[in-house]
Amino acid sequence: MTHQPTSSHFKENAHEALRDAPLQKALVHVRSNFIQKRAEAAQRLPEFEALRDSARDIKNHTLKHLDLYLEAYEAKVRELGGEVHYAATAKQGLDIILDICRKRGAKTVTKGKSMIAEEIGLNDALEAAGIEAVETDLGEYIIQLRGEAPSHIIAPAVHVNKDEVENEFRRAHLHLPKDRDLSEPAQLLGEARGVLRDKFLNADIGITGANFLIAETGTSIIVTNEGNGDLTQILPKVHIVIASLEKITPTLADAAQLLRVLARSATGQDMSVYTTLSTGPRRPGDPDGPEEYHVVLLDNGRSSMLGGEFEDMLRCIRCGACMNHCPVYHAVGGHAYGWVYPGPMGAVLTPTLIGVKEGGQLPNASTFCGRCEEVCPVRIPLPGMMRHWREREFERHLSPTTVRAGLAFWAFFAKRPTLYRLATSFGMRALHLIGRAKGRFSFLPLARGWTRYRDLPAPQGATFQSQWRAKSRPVA
Amino acid sequence: MSARDDILANIRASLGVTGAEAPRRFAAKERLAQSPEGVIPRRGQGDPAARVATFKAEAERAQASVAEVAGAADVPNEIARYLREANLPATFRMGEDARLAAMPWSETALEILRGPSDGHDLNGVSAAFAGVAESGTLALCSGPDNPTTINFLPDNHFVVVFERDIVADYESVWRKLRERYGKGAMPRTLNLITGPSRSADIEQTLLLGAHGPRRLHIVMVRDG
């Protein structure tokens, strides 16, 4: 898996994605599936909007008291025989996990889906230490075979078509008969189930993420549909949970509020199939479950987001609704964003985690249509935060000279209303006269980037402002 | 300074607090002690009969199959019938749950294996701690009574739920847990299960039986 961010090349990545025919074919599934399912699930629950408010308020309260809930959570986990490790950076997180692996002499590690593991580049680190890391979520397994990063936070292989999965399985599963039929998705799933079942049963350590960490009980909660996260954590002798600080949730009652908006916003299910609450290691008399239970709490820049203009982003529960509803994501997919988190949440989060120099391009990947904020279960003002980033990018002189010159030129007129009106009415009339015959422009100087893909309709002669004035006049 | 101290100090610096402020400590302590409940959907509410009906409808919506039997004594026959009709071997695995052990299995030809699953069982039987009406969800607690491995490794999972244990919402499950385990205490694993395992990772086509059970059959027991 490649973890070198390419976010600063968003424009080039996007151009490439638009030309990628198989990707464009796969992206249709995002547009057609997720939006309708979420709408239906929300519509079926009259309390859905009230639950979104409740979810937002719980997250805000938690962030304001994060230090105290962290301490309470940690004490509870320890009390039950679990271990809590703090990692300020990705490197520290990796060192902690590798150390546990070494102590247990681990050769094989199974993994449930975890965006935090992607963020710190866990698979690469395990492989480098000579430990086999096996992704067990079907989507993650597919992209691991392909050597790719996830292109969506809940559907990591959404960019891959069925034939590509078949090719990958034929390449990787050489122990199976060559003439087997893999033309149906069910056959592909069946094959992955069989191959991964052996991995589950033979793994030394299981690593999962967490959707919530409950301070009241010292419990970690994972939410899956496949059951892979459960097999990952109940079969090996050691269970490691890796999660970021903001996953802390005060109580089980609070988790119930968040669970009610999570699956509905993500896949349109009322509940995901498996919501699993794990508390400490195996108890006396337990016939199964791990002997050791570790939680690695990752900061990686999050504590600095508190109290600032990006604090709201820490409410994110990683449902993926923002990208499912984003016209830019629909057009270019997740890989164009160049790092771990795509779509609107990625556009806000990436610059905070890897810096505005590397990630500052992403907030420009927005039409400000506002759909992401409309569907966000915890009501994160994503467009507003992308605007903050654009301002910062501009302030720090990171935007290209042509953009800066254009903005300065526009600002000169915008600050002088009389001149602005004069210039625009002259411009509109001129464009009207030139374009009158065809009614549109297929080429305009200085606007080639725009006209390359579509025509500019010729203006009708009057500006918006002059029409507004004319229409606001009282009718005699 | 340790990473822990670093992180806590940085959180406090960002929030502009020291961590010693009494009102903040009180607010967090109170929330942990009181666990205030938020918005509870009406869907699962109602009298026991309404809850049972909602539970059944919602579980079926999540692609589980549901059968209702009059008493605990009828459970073995229902499971035998299902296995026969699905052409499955008449063998299953279960834990030490006393409610299951008391059922008249010897009246059927079913062969019973005991203890946790090692991944070679086709069928598993568990008894639920509770059922949740609002989403047709089952709650199962780990331990020798109902080993967690039985919830995931067998291809076909049968879950017996007594109708008196079917509650309206998740909050009621938390209350029930508090009654059994004490405030702030939990079983090692609590599984909330809504339908059989599935994946839509290949072209967003929904397929059942990803890594967990391909089929989930719920047997609701009216009294017992």
XYZ file of C-alpha atoms in Angstrom:
700
model
C 0.000 0.000 0.000
C 1.299 3.435 -0.868
C 1.191 5.961 1.907
C 3.062 8.803 0.276
C 0.333 11.434 -0.018
C -0.374 12.808 -3.491
C -2.971 15.277 -2.260
C -0.992 18.243 -3.574
C -1.590 16.857 -7.076
C -5.343 16.776 -6.724
C -5.909 18.529 -10.049
C -3.744 16.076 -11.988
C -5.230 13.136 -10.088
C -8.729 14.370 -10.882
C -7.988 14.737 -14.595
C -6.653 11.204 -14.648
C -9.712 9.890 -12.771
C -12.081 11.539 -15.249
C -10.335 9.705 -18.101
C -10.352 6.349 -16.261
C -13.232 4.428 -17.862
C -13.412 1.462 -15.404
C -13.361 3.907 -12.485
C -16.158 5.952 -13.999
C -18.174 2.761 -14.442
C -17.643 1.807 -10.794
C -18.532 5.258 -9.470
C -22.056 4.903 -10.820
C -22.732 2.561 -7.873
C -22.025 5.327 -5.381
C -24.444 7.733 -7.013
C -27.239 5.238 -7.464
C -27.068 3.254 -4.224
C -26.066 5.203 -1.164
C -28.143 8.332 -1.657
C -31.465 6.590 -2.079
C -30.883 4.140 0.774
C -29.976 6.858 3.236
C -33.000 8.922 2.237
C -35.324 5.956 2.748
C -33.862 5.064 6.146
C -34.079 8.670 7.350
C -37.620 8.965 6.077
C -38.703 5.788 7.898
C -37.631 7.162 11.280
C -39.617 10.255 12.357
C -37.064 11.039 15.077
C -34.099 11.054 12.684
C -33.532 14.822 12.620
C -33.873 15.052 16.411
C -31.353 12.214 16.726
C -28.900 14.142 14.549
C -29.164 17.095 16.940
C -28.703 14.747 19.866
C -25.654 13.123 18.228
C -24.098 16.534 17.542
C -24.683 17.670 21.145
C -23.186 14.485 22.615
C -20.068 14.912 20.494
C -19.735 18.590 21.413
C -20.119 17.843 25.106
C -17.548 15.047 24.876
C -14.967 17.195 23.082
C -15.333 19.944 25.695
C -14.590 17.361 28.430
C -12.314 15.068 26.439
C -9.449 14.999 28.963
C -11.788 13.910 31.755
C -13.568 11.216 29.758
C -10.226 9.891 28.529
C -9.057 9.493 32.115
C -12.303 7.797 33.106
C -12.136 5.455 30.115
C -8.523 4.540 30.769
C -9.181 3.786 34.451
C -12.087 1.528 33.534
C -10.130 -0.469 30.928
C -7.241 -0.975 33.380
C -9.618 -2.032 36.143
C -10.832 -4.856 33.902
C -7.356 -6.105 33.022
C -6.948 -4.350 29.680
C -4.009 -2.144 28.714
C -4.202 1.410 27.411
C -1.360 2.886 25.354
C -1.116 6.502 24.252
C 0.428 7.455 20.918
C 1.026 11.131 20.193
C 2.172 10.395 16.639
C 1.704 7.748 13.962
C 5.248 6.540 14.621
C 4.551 6.031 18.333
C 1.379 4.105 17.453
C 3.320 1.788 15.146
C 6.055 1.230 17.721
C 3.509 0.232 20.375
C 1.807 -2.281 18.080
C 5.079 -3.736 16.772
C 6.291 -4.099 20.341
C 3.205 -6.109 21.333
C 3.663 -8.267 18.211
C 7.307 -8.929 19.056
C 6.545 -9.825 22.663
C 3.997 -12.383 21.496
C 6.243 -13.609 18.687
C 3.444 -12.928 16.219
C 3.841 -14.145 12.656
C 0.334 -13.472 11.346
C -2.001 -10.637 12.201
C -5.607 -10.419 11.044
C -7.148 -6.990 10.739
C -10.646 -5.617 10.890
C -11.273 -2.497 8.855
C -9.686 0.538 10.489
C -9.141 3.965 8.972
C -6.707 4.757 11.795
C -4.581 1.772 10.748
C -4.595 3.244 7.225
C -3.692 6.657 8.609
C -0.576 5.370 10.375
C 0.373 2.953 7.580
C 0.121 -0.110 9.791
C 0.233 -2.777 7.069
C 3.494 -1.478 5.651
C 5.054 -1.388 9.106
C 3.944 -4.933 9.931
C 5.208 -6.282 6.621
C 8.529 -4.490 7.118
C 8.843 -6.236 10.485
C 8.281 -9.599 8.796
C 4.721 -10.023 10.062
C 1.984 -11.059 7.660
C -0.920 -8.613 7.892
C -4.212 -9.897 6.483
C -7.082 -7.529 5.832
C -10.332 -9.401 6.445
C -13.037 -6.955 5.374
C -13.838 -8.075 1.815
C -13.282 -4.606 0.354
C -10.040 -4.115 2.280
C -8.867 -7.584 1.262
C -9.444 -6.750 -2.404
C -7.481 -3.510 -2.252
C -4.724 -5.132 -0.220
C -4.275 -7.663 -3.036
C -4.217 -4.786 -5.516
C -1.680 -2.841 -3.429
C -4.000 0.143 -3.174
C -5.319 2.506 -0.510
C -9.075 2.565 0.175
C -11.055 4.912 -2.060
C -13.996 5.251 0.334
C -14.101 5.118 4.129
C -16.859 2.514 4.385
C -16.659 0.890 0.933
C -12.896 0.751 0.378
C -13.082 -1.111 -2.949
C -15.974 0.826 -4.439
C -13.703 1.813 -7.354
C -13.081 -1.825 -8.343
C -15.244 -3.716 -10.839
C -16.189 -7.386 -10.546
C -13.875 -8.540 -13.371
C -10.958 -6.839 -11.669
C -11.737 -8.712 -8.433
C -11.810 -11.976 -10.372
C -8.399 -11.246 -11.947
C -6.954 -10.421 -8.555
C -8.303 -13.610 -6.947
C -6.957 -15.777 -9.793
C -3.551 -14.169 -9.351
C -3.506 -14.533 -5.540
C -5.272 -17.850 -4.865
C -2.989 -20.138 -6.845
C -3.841 -23.168 -4.696
C -7.373 -23.270 -6.143
C -8.305 -24.994 -9.443
C -7.633 -22.834 -12.511
C -10.909 -23.716 -14.242
C -13.164 -22.599 -11.362
C -16.102 -20.342 -12.180
C -15.808 -16.866 -10.673
C -18.233 -15.004 -12.885
C -20.751 -14.207 -10.147
C -20.179 -11.895 -7.144
C -21.458 -14.713 -4.871
C -18.661 -17.011 -6.121
C -16.063 -14.339 -5.420
C -17.450 -13.828 -1.932
C -17.485 -17.583 -1.299
C -13.846 -17.876 -2.322
C -12.775 -14.990 -0.077
C -14.740 -16.519 2.804
C -12.887 -19.814 2.442
C -9.425 -18.294 2.058
C -9.873 -15.901 4.963
C -11.422 -18.492 7.283
C -8.033 -20.224 7.511
C -6.334 -16.904 8.212
C -8.766 -16.138 11.038
C -8.191 -19.499 12.691
C -4.408 -19.269 12.477
C -3.742 -15.632 13.377
C -1.636 -14.786 16.425
C -3.040 -11.301 16.934
C -6.216 -9.546 15.815
C -6.262 -5.794 15.265
C -9.497 -3.839 14.943
C -10.473 -0.190 14.983
C -13.291 1.172 17.107
C -16.370 3.196 16.311
C -16.841 4.188 19.939
C -14.870 3.867 23.186
C -17.223 4.018 26.165
C -15.890 5.803 29.263
C -18.704 4.494 31.502
C -17.744 0.841 31.001
C -14.276 0.767 29.351
C -15.865 -0.838 26.297
C -14.774 -0.629 22.648
C -17.493 -0.906 20.020
C -17.051 -1.995 16.430
C -19.740 -1.963 13.776
C -19.527 -4.304 10.777
C -21.774 -6.136 8.350
C -19.535 -9.060 7.470
C -18.578 -10.350 10.903
C -14.897 -10.120 10.004
C -14.165 -7.737 12.852
C -15.600 -10.263 15.289
C -13.621 -13.222 13.971
C -10.561 -10.954 14.082
C -11.011 -10.202 17.755
C -12.379 -13.412 19.298
C -10.092 -16.033 17.742
C -6.472 -14.863 18.315
C -4.887 -14.757 21.770
C -4.383 -10.988 21.596
C -6.831 -8.269 20.593
C -5.430 -4.815 19.825
C -7.823 -1.907 19.322
C -6.418 1.116 17.529
C -8.544 4.249 17.713
C -8.180 8.003 17.698
C -8.938 10.148 20.748
C -12.252 11.533 19.546
C -13.835 8.061 19.523
C -14.360 8.485 23.273
C -18.067 8.513 24.117
C -19.271 9.041 27.681
C -21.957 6.376 28.128
C -23.745 3.456 26.487
C -26.845 5.665 26.308
C -24.823 8.175 24.282
C -23.597 5.391 22.005
C -27.213 4.352 21.361
C -27.951 7.852 20.030
C -24.917 7.766 17.744
C -25.621 4.215 16.554
C -29.087 5.278 15.441
C -27.659 7.811 13.002
C -24.489 5.921 11.990
C -25.791 3.011 9.905
C -28.702 4.988 8.509
C -26.320 7.671 7.233
C -23.770 5.150 5.967
C -25.596 2.311 4.206
C -29.236 3.096 4.904
C -29.545 0.171 7.317
C -31.331 0.777 10.628
C -28.492 -1.093 12.319
C -25.402 -2.689 10.864
C -25.496 -6.474 11.213
C -22.889 -6.713 13.971
C -22.483 -4.117 16.669
C -19.997 -5.628 19.085
C -19.159 -4.327 22.533
C -15.846 -5.635 23.903
C -14.766 -5.064 27.473
C -11.350 -6.265 28.598
C -9.782 -9.682 28.026
C -11.325 -13.131 28.472
C -12.867 -13.670 31.932
C -12.383 -16.683 34.215
C -14.595 -19.460 32.847
C -14.893 -17.894 29.372
C -14.486 -20.579 26.713
C -13.371 -18.119 24.028
C -12.122 -14.574 23.513
C -8.613 -13.026 23.684
C -6.268 -13.432 26.639
C -4.853 -9.926 26.185
C -6.723 -6.744 25.368
C -4.847 -3.604 24.338
C -6.140 -0.207 23.299
C -3.869 2.176 21.405
C -5.165 5.749 21.574
C -3.865 7.872 18.726
C -3.655 11.658 18.793
C -1.717 12.480 15.592
C -2.670 16.152 15.622
C -6.214 15.893 16.933
C -5.621 17.447 20.356
C -4.470 20.605 18.568
C -7.754 20.809 16.646
C -9.714 21.283 19.867
C -10.805 24.809 20.659
C -10.007 25.994 17.125
C -11.936 26.524 13.920
C -11.633 22.840 12.956
C -12.847 21.389 16.253
C -16.230 20.516 14.714
C -14.449 18.045 12.443
C -13.716 15.904 15.507
C -17.428 15.108 15.726
C -17.090 12.966 12.580
C -18.274 9.369 13.066
C -16.911 8.174 9.682
C -20.205 7.204 8.040
C -19.212 8.342 4.538
C -22.487 10.193 3.843
C -20.610 13.373 2.852
C -18.687 11.621 0.073
C -21.732 9.604 -0.995
C -23.543 12.874 -1.679
C -20.610 14.877 -3.080
C -20.681 15.764 -6.811
C -16.886 16.080 -6.821
C -16.429 12.626 -5.241
C -18.955 11.209 -7.734
C -16.860 12.574 -10.580
C -13.349 11.634 -9.486
C -13.649 8.939 -6.790
C -11.570 8.659 -3.647
C -8.027 8.079 -4.872
C -7.786 11.519 -6.477
C -7.772 12.989 -2.971
C -4.364 11.417 -2.630
C -4.332 10.196 0.971
C -6.442 8.184 3.404
C -9.580 10.302 3.771
C -11.475 11.336 0.627
C -14.552 13.455 -0.055
C -15.607 16.512 1.936
C -14.521 15.083 5.318
C -11.147 14.259 3.768
C -10.854 17.715 2.259
C -11.174 19.213 5.743
C -9.265 16.594 7.718
C -6.299 15.968 5.401
C -4.750 19.450 5.682
C -5.077 19.334 9.491
C -3.338 15.974 9.679
C -0.630 16.243 7.008
C -0.379 20.025 6.659
C -1.843 22.699 4.439
C 1.161 22.542 2.096
C 0.453 18.914 1.171
C -3.323 18.854 1.660
C -4.290 22.465 0.953
C -5.487 21.673 -2.586
C -8.326 19.482 -1.344
C -10.635 22.189 0.067
C -10.737 23.555 -3.479
C -12.388 20.306 -4.597
C -15.809 21.605 -3.720
C -18.664 23.287 -5.509
C -20.004 24.544 -2.150
C -23.314 22.947 -3.004
C -23.800 22.160 0.692
C -25.116 18.611 0.317
C -22.442 17.200 2.639
C -23.559 19.423 5.492
C -27.206 18.614 4.768
C -26.642 14.877 5.279
C -23.922 14.864 7.953
C -25.352 12.936 10.943
C -23.463 15.155 13.411
C -24.058 18.353 11.405
C -20.429 19.267 10.699
C -20.327 22.544 8.750
C -18.062 21.037 6.081
C -18.408 23.784 3.428
C -17.665 26.480 6.015
C -14.508 24.667 7.063
C -13.389 24.197 3.477
C -13.778 27.958 3.101
C -11.545 28.462 6.171
C -8.886 26.334 4.533
C -9.100 28.270 1.265
C -8.600 31.489 3.187
C -5.581 30.011 4.948
C -4.142 28.727 1.709
C -4.519 32.206 0.229
C -3.054 33.938 3.308
C -0.020 31.684 3.235
C 0.550 32.383 -0.467
C 0.180 28.723 -1.340
C -2.279 29.255 -4.192
C -0.842 29.626 -7.731
C 0.154 33.099 -8.989
C -2.504 33.118 -11.713
C -5.242 32.441 -9.142
C -3.907 35.165 -6.865
C -3.638 37.657 -9.730
C -7.165 36.837 -10.885
C -8.560 37.276 -7.388
C -6.681 40.567 -6.936
C -8.042 41.809 -10.281
C -11.597 40.848 -9.293
C -11.188 42.336 -5.795
C -10.107 45.681 -7.286
C -13.482 46.004 -9.005
C -15.542 44.349 -6.282
C -14.354 46.969 -3.782
C -15.515 49.781 -6.121
C -19.238 49.170 -6.812
C -19.745 51.935 -9.371
C -16.751 50.821 -11.382
C -17.843 47.171 -10.971
C -21.327 47.883 -12.344
C -19.909 49.885 -15.231
C -17.369 47.209 -16.147
C -19.797 44.293 -15.896
C -22.568 45.987 -17.849
C -20.040 46.866 -20.562
C -18.697 43.300 -20.533
C -22.138 41.693 -20.665
C -23.233 43.889 -23.538
C -20.060 43.174 -25.447
C -20.417 39.400 -24.939
C -24.076 39.636 -25.905
C -23.250 41.373 -29.165
C -20.423 39.015 -30.078
C -22.259 35.855 -29.099
C -25.692 36.864 -30.358
C -25.566 34.809 -33.534
C -24.728 31.406 -31.994
C -26.139 32.085 -28.525
C -23.081 30.429 -26.951
C -19.280 30.453 -26.905
C -17.256 27.336 -27.499
C -14.033 29.290 -26.996
C -13.179 32.354 -24.920
C -9.751 33.830 -24.188
C -8.710 33.365 -20.517
C -11.527 30.846 -19.987
C -10.234 27.884 -21.934
C -10.266 25.662 -18.850
C -13.995 26.225 -18.696
C -14.892 26.040 -22.381
C -12.818 22.899 -22.989
C -15.599 20.788 -21.498
C -18.709 22.878 -22.169
C -20.029 25.954 -23.961
C -20.603 29.246 -22.211
C -24.141 30.522 -22.891
C -23.994 34.049 -24.350
C -25.290 36.702 -21.909
C -28.636 38.286 -22.694
C -27.290 41.848 -22.476
C -28.255 43.036 -18.985
C -26.420 42.168 -15.750
C -28.070 40.426 -12.804
C -27.837 43.604 -10.747
C -29.481 45.805 -13.365
C -32.283 43.272 -13.870
C -32.765 43.083 -10.083
C -33.069 46.859 -9.894
C -35.521 46.971 -12.764
C -37.700 44.245 -11.272
C -37.649 45.703 -7.723
C -39.147 48.977 -8.944
C -42.713 49.329 -7.702
C -45.229 48.534 -10.389
C -47.004 51.755 -11.361
C 6.943 13.476 29.727
C 5.096 10.383 28.615
C 2.894 10.391 25.520
C -0.096 10.201 27.853
C 0.899 13.349 29.738
C 1.761 15.097 26.483
C -1.615 14.356 24.990
C -3.622 15.299 28.072
C -1.609 18.512 28.448
C -2.174 19.391 24.805
C -5.917 18.711 25.042
C -6.119 20.980 28.082
C -4.023 23.706 26.465
C -6.252 23.646 23.359
C -9.420 23.777 25.449
C -7.962 26.437 27.723
C -8.508 24.425 30.904
C -6.357 22.862 33.620
C -8.444 19.753 34.228
C -9.022 20.754 37.849
C -12.074 22.988 37.253
C -14.842 21.762 39.520
C -17.810 22.481 37.191
C -16.246 20.493 34.334
C -15.369 17.578 36.597
C -18.874 17.635 38.011
C -20.485 17.672 34.533
C -18.477 14.648 33.368
C -18.964 12.732 36.613
C -22.692 13.347 36.560
C -23.068 12.193 32.993
C -21.178 8.970 33.751
C -23.259 8.387 36.879
C -26.659 9.262 35.451
C -26.235 8.127 31.802
C -29.006 10.426 30.586
C -31.046 8.985 27.730
C -31.622 11.030 24.618
C -34.161 10.680 21.818
C -35.903 7.284 21.867
C -37.771 6.289 18.688
C -41.432 5.426 19.100
C -41.121 2.482 16.736
C -40.174 -0.121 19.352
C -42.486 1.101 22.096
C -45.890 -0.239 23.035
C -47.277 -3.178 24.990
C -45.490 -6.566 24.947
C -47.574 -7.825 22.021
C -46.768 -4.749 19.937
C -43.064 -5.067 20.794
C -43.026 -8.713 19.745
C -44.759 -7.884 16.456
C -42.330 -5.026 15.724
C -39.325 -7.176 16.617
C -40.456 -9.896 14.213
C -41.167 -7.486 11.361
C -37.861 -5.660 11.776
C -35.814 -8.869 12.064
C -37.387 -10.140 8.845
C -36.641 -6.809 7.188
C -32.983 -7.484 8.054
C -33.266 -10.875 6.245
C -33.474 -13.063 9.351
C -36.124 -15.779 9.351
C -38.384 -15.899 12.389
C -40.556 -18.654 13.885
C -42.767 -18.355 16.927
C -43.377 -21.339 19.240
C -45.715 -21.675 22.223
C -43.203 -22.848 24.802
C -39.587 -23.777 25.438
C -40.500 -27.436 24.933
C -41.276 -26.712 21.261
C -37.854 -25.281 20.389
C -36.059 -28.588 19.564
C -38.787 -29.560 17.111
C -38.671 -26.179 15.391
C -34.900 -26.417 14.927
C -35.175 -30.025 13.732
C -37.846 -28.952 11.230
C -35.702 -26.108 9.887
C -32.643 -28.330 9.472
C -34.676 -31.028 7.746
C -36.355 -28.633 5.326
C -33.078 -26.901 4.496
C -31.408 -30.283 3.930
C -28.847 -29.587 6.621
C -27.170 -32.208 8.831
C -29.008 -32.874 12.114
C -26.043 -31.763 14.215
C -25.446 -28.511 16.022
C -23.280 -26.897 18.654
C -24.371 -25.014 21.765
C -23.036 -23.781 25.113
C -24.117 -24.481 28.685
C -27.126 -22.133 28.827
C -29.530 -23.625 31.388
C -32.603 -22.565 29.393
C -31.321 -24.452 26.366
C -30.168 -27.440 28.441
C -33.670 -27.828 29.903
C -35.270 -28.266 26.473
C -36.362 -31.769 25.401
C -33.698 -32.342 22.738
C -33.855 -36.102 23.208
C -37.301 -36.101 21.632
C -35.614 -35.228 18.342
C -32.876 -37.022 16.455
C -30.549 -34.009 16.776
C -26.942 -34.596 17.737
C -25.550 -31.940 20.106
C -21.917 -30.798 20.378
C -20.997 -28.720 23.424
C -18.652 -25.812 24.009
C -17.109 -23.113 21.806
C -16.875 -23.563 18.040
C -13.529 -24.293 16.393
C -14.757 -23.306 12.948
C -15.907 -26.743 11.815
C -19.588 -26.531 12.749
C -22.359 -26.023 10.219
C -25.015 -25.200 12.812
C -24.979 -23.334 16.111
C -27.684 -22.620 18.679
C -27.608 -19.725 21.168
C -30.011 -18.202 23.665
C -30.375 -14.428 23.535
C -30.006 -12.098 26.480
C -32.580 -9.807 24.889
C -34.275 -8.821 21.650
C -34.670 -5.185 20.586
C -37.954 -4.338 18.889
C -36.932 -1.074 17.213
C -34.527 -2.792 14.801
C -35.125 -6.542 15.181
C -31.767 -6.837 16.922
C -30.618 -9.717 19.154
C -28.367 -9.144 22.174
C -26.058 -12.037 23.104
C -23.645 -12.161 26.053
C -20.355 -14.060 26.004
C -19.418 -16.740 28.529
C -19.703 -20.511 28.886
C -23.499 -20.339 28.460
C -23.320 -18.926 24.966
C -19.763 -18.871 23.605
C -19.211 -15.963 21.216
C -17.596 -18.216 18.598
C -21.002 -19.871 18.042
C -22.382 -16.512 16.932
C -19.911 -16.237 14.072
C -18.298 -19.470 12.920
C -21.228 -21.783 12.015
C -22.938 -21.311 8.637
C -26.388 -21.348 10.204
C -27.100 -19.612 13.473
C -30.243 -20.371 15.471
C -31.064 -17.934 18.251
C -33.732 -18.620 20.831
C -35.293 -15.506 22.336
C -37.956 -15.523 25.023
C -40.670 -12.991 24.292
C -40.511 -11.605 27.830
C -36.919 -10.568 26.992
C -37.958 -8.534 23.955
C -37.523 -4.887 24.898
C -38.341 -1.664 23.088
C -34.921 -0.107 22.539
C -31.150 -0.325 23.135
C -31.490 1.740 26.304
C -33.625 -1.039 27.778
C -30.848 -3.526 26.990
C -28.361 -1.320 28.861
C -30.738 -1.297 31.854
C -31.075 -5.066 31.702
C -27.267 -5.398 31.597
C -26.982 -3.144 34.636
C -29.415 -5.390 36.500
C -27.418 -8.496 35.709
C -23.805 -7.273 35.807
C -24.011 -4.082 37.916
C -23.581 -0.403 37.039
C -20.697 0.174 34.637
C -20.018 -3.563 34.273
C -20.306 -5.606 31.088
C -19.804 -9.146 29.834
C -16.511 -9.546 27.943
C -18.432 -9.454 24.647
C -21.930 -8.235 23.954
C -23.040 -8.944 20.412
C -25.895 -6.949 18.956
C -26.913 -8.924 15.868
C -29.317 -7.665 13.206
C -29.794 -10.222 10.448
C -27.271 -12.600 8.863
C -23.738 -11.571 7.799
C -23.502 -9.668 4.517
C -21.254 -7.674 2.224
C -21.839 -5.244 -0.608
C -18.161 -4.754 -1.370
C -18.344 -6.194 -4.888
C -20.081 -3.637 -7.101
C -22.461 -2.761 -4.267
C -24.314 -6.053 -4.790
C -25.740 -7.191 -1.454
C -24.717 -10.786 -0.677
C -25.482 -12.742 2.482
C -22.926 -14.863 4.332
C -19.709 -12.846 4.134
C -17.680 -14.124 7.090
C -20.366 -14.813 9.656
C -23.492 -16.987 9.368
C -25.175 -17.214 5.983
C -28.530 -17.752 7.677
C -29.961 -16.419 10.935
C -33.072 -18.200 12.214
C -34.743 -16.692 15.266
C -37.027 -18.857 17.408
C -39.310 -16.702 19.556
C -40.701 -18.462 22.626
C -44.075 -17.164 23.802
C -43.837 -18.281 27.418
C -41.355 -20.246 29.451
